[in-house]
Amino acid sequence: NKVPFLGICLGMQATVIEYCRNVVGIKKAHSAEFFDDLVKDEEDAVIFMPEGDRTRLGGTMRLGVRETVLLEGSIARKMYGSEKVMERHRHRYEVNPALVSRLESAGLQFVGRNTDESGQRMEVCELSESTHPYFVASQYHPEFTSRPELPNPLFLGLLQTCKKTAAAKSKATVAN
């Protein structure tokens, strides 16, 4: 229906799971957070972070401000107006890097990646604007840097697109 969408943290993970199931065709795709019997690198669309410790959960989250590099030409980069952004994280699970190329081949673009030693962490995904007016999801939490008079760029993009979409629908209704 092309309704503007912004997924945050688990919202990005749910986006990836849904895309795996309904576009890529991995019918049993899910998160290792909810099921531990998933087929490795096939059904486990979202995995426990490799450096995590399942026996000692205290202090094992990916917390705090981290740098993300945004792909030129992406919606996210256009909204931020910058190649690199610093955003806050709070999670133990992440997109399985083994599935990224299949997801990208099917149209879900990972346009934000970490600058940690691995470079394998997917931080932002989106659909192209030619496919959807605003479909963006981030692993990090943009709400932590939003203020009433200064919204985070991802929220601003969502609101601007909602306004544009509502105006177009209103104009179409009046014309009919």
Coordinates of C-alpha atoms in Angstrom, one line a residue:
N1 CA 0.0 0.0 0.0
K2 CA 3.1 2.2 0.0
V3 CA 2.4 3.6 3.5
P4 CA 5.5 5.4 4.8
F5 CA 7.4 3.1 7.2
L6 CA 10.1 3.5 9.8
G7 CA 11.3 0.4 11.6
I8 CA 13.4 0.7 14.7
C9 CA 15.6 -2.0 16.2
L10 CA 13.3 -5.0 16.5
G11 CA 11.3 -3.3 13.7
M12 CA 14.3 -3.6 11.4
Q13 CA 14.7 -7.2 12.4
A14 CA 11.0 -7.9 11.7
T15 CA 11.4 -6.2 8.4
V16 CA 14.2 -8.5 7.4
I17 CA 12.3 -11.6 8.6
E18 CA 9.2 -10.5 6.6
Y19 CA 11.3 -9.8 3.5
C20 CA 13.0 -13.2 3.8
R21 CA 9.6 -14.9 4.1
N22 CA 7.5 -13.1 1.5
V23 CA 10.1 -11.9 -1.1
V24 CA 13.1 -14.1 -0.9
G25 CA 11.0 -17.2 -0.2
I26 CA 12.5 -18.5 3.0
K27 CA 9.2 -19.5 4.5
K28 CA 10.5 -20.4 8.0
A29 CA 12.8 -17.3 8.4
H30 CA 12.7 -16.1 12.0
S31 CA 14.9 -14.7 14.7
A32 CA 17.2 -16.7 16.9
E33 CA 15.9 -14.6 19.8
F34 CA 12.6 -16.5 19.6
F35 CA 13.6 -19.9 18.1
D36 CA 16.8 -21.9 18.6
D37 CA 16.1 -24.7 16.1
L38 CA 16.5 -22.6 12.9
V39 CA 18.5 -23.8 10.0
K40 CA 21.9 -22.0 10.2
D41 CA 22.4 -19.2 7.6
E42 CA 19.0 -20.0 6.0
E43 CA 16.2 -19.6 8.4
D44 CA 18.0 -17.6 11.1
A45 CA 17.5 -14.2 9.5
V46 CA 18.3 -12.5 12.8
I47 CA 21.1 -13.9 14.9
F48 CA 22.6 -13.5 18.4
M49 CA 25.7 -11.2 18.1
P50 CA 28.7 -13.5 17.7
E51 CA 30.7 -11.8 20.5
G52 CA 27.7 -12.1 22.9
D53 CA 27.4 -14.5 25.8
R54 CA 24.1 -16.4 26.2
T55 CA 25.0 -17.6 29.7
R56 CA 25.9 -14.2 31.1
L57 CA 23.5 -11.6 29.8
G58 CA 24.5 -8.8 32.0
G59 CA 26.8 -6.4 30.2
T60 CA 26.7 -8.2 26.9
M61 CA 24.4 -5.9 24.9
R62 CA 25.7 -3.7 22.2
L63 CA 25.1 -0.4 24.0
G64 CA 26.0 3.2 23.4
V65 CA 26.9 5.5 20.5
R66 CA 28.3 3.8 17.4
E67 CA 29.3 5.1 14.0
T68 CA 27.4 4.1 10.8
V69 CA 28.5 4.8 7.3
L70 CA 25.6 5.6 4.9
L71 CA 25.6 4.6 1.2
E72 CA 25.6 7.5 -1.2
G73 CA 22.2 8.0 -2.9
S74 CA 20.3 6.3 -0.1
I75 CA 17.2 7.9 1.6
A76 CA 19.0 7.7 5.0
R77 CA 22.1 9.6 3.7
K78 CA 19.9 12.2 2.0
M79 CA 18.0 12.7 5.3
Y80 CA 21.1 13.0 7.4
G81 CA 23.0 15.0 4.8
S82 CA 26.2 13.1 5.9
E83 CA 28.2 10.0 5.0
K84 CA 28.7 9.1 8.7
V85 CA 26.3 9.3 11.6
M86 CA 26.6 8.5 15.3
E87 CA 23.6 6.8 16.8
R88 CA 22.8 4.9 20.0
H89 CA 22.4 1.2 20.1
R90 CA 20.7 -1.2 22.6
H91 CA 20.5 -4.8 21.3
R92 CA 21.9 -8.4 21.4
Y93 CA 20.5 -9.6 18.0
E94 CA 21.3 -8.5 14.5
V95 CA 20.7 -9.2 10.8
N96 CA 22.5 -12.4 9.7
P97 CA 25.3 -11.2 7.4
A98 CA 25.1 -14.6 5.5
L99 CA 21.7 -13.6 4.1
V100 CA 22.5 -10.0 3.1
S101 CA 23.4 -10.7 -0.5
R102 CA 20.2 -12.7 -1.1
L103 CA 18.1 -9.9 0.5
E104 CA 19.9 -7.2 -1.6
S105 CA 19.4 -9.2 -4.8
A106 CA 15.7 -9.3 -4.0
G107 CA 15.6 -5.5 -3.5
L108 CA 16.1 -4.8 0.2
Q109 CA 19.2 -2.6 0.3
F110 CA 21.5 -2.4 3.3
V111 CA 22.6 1.3 3.1
G112 CA 24.1 1.7 6.6
R113 CA 26.9 -0.4 7.9
N114 CA 29.0 -0.3 11.0
T115 CA 32.6 1.0 11.1
D116 CA 33.6 -1.7 13.7
E117 CA 36.4 -4.1 12.8
S118 CA 34.1 -6.5 11.0
G119 CA 32.1 -4.1 8.8
Q120 CA 29.5 -6.8 8.8
R121 CA 26.8 -5.2 10.9
M122 CA 23.8 -4.0 9.0
E123 CA 22.6 -0.8 10.6
V124 CA 20.1 0.7 8.1
C125 CA 18.0 -1.0 5.3
E126 CA 15.5 0.5 2.9
L127 CA 13.6 0.0 -0.3
S128 CA 14.4 2.4 -3.2
E129 CA 12.2 5.4 -3.6
S130 CA 11.1 4.1 -7.0
T131 CA 9.6 1.1 -5.2
H132 CA 8.2 2.8 -2.0
P133 CA 7.9 6.4 -1.0
Y134 CA 9.6 5.9 2.4
F135 CA 10.6 2.5 3.7
V136 CA 13.5 2.8 6.1
A137 CA 14.6 0.7 9.1
S138 CA 17.5 1.1 11.5
Q139 CA 19.1 -1.3 14.0
Y140 CA 19.9 1.7 16.2
H141 CA 17.5 3.9 18.1
P142 CA 16.9 7.3 16.4
E143 CA 14.4 8.2 19.1
F144 CA 17.3 8.7 21.5
T145 CA 18.5 11.7 19.5
S146 CA 15.1 13.2 18.7
R147 CA 13.8 16.3 20.3
P148 CA 10.4 18.0 19.9
E149 CA 11.9 20.9 18.0
L150 CA 14.7 18.9 16.4
P151 CA 13.6 15.4 15.2
N152 CA 16.1 12.8 14.2
P153 CA 16.5 12.9 10.4
L154 CA 14.8 9.4 10.0
F155 CA 11.7 10.7 11.9
L156 CA 11.7 13.9 9.9
G157 CA 11.8 11.9 6.6
L158 CA 8.9 9.8 7.8
L159 CA 6.8 12.8 8.8
Q160 CA 7.6 14.7 5.6
T161 CA 6.6 11.7 3.5
C162 CA 3.4 11.2 5.5
K163 CA 2.5 14.8 4.9
K164 CA 3.3 14.5 1.1
T165 CA 1.3 11.3 0.8
A166 CA -1.7 12.7 2.7
A167 CA -1.7 15.8 0.5
A168 CA -1.6 13.7 -2.7
K169 CA -4.5 11.5 -1.4
S170 CA -6.5 14.6 -0.4
K171 CA -5.9 16.2 -3.9
A172 CA -6.9 12.9 -5.6
T173 CA -10.1 12.8 -3.4
V174 CA -11.1 16.4 -4.3
A175 CA -10.4 15.7 -8.0
N176 CA -12.8 12.8 -8.0

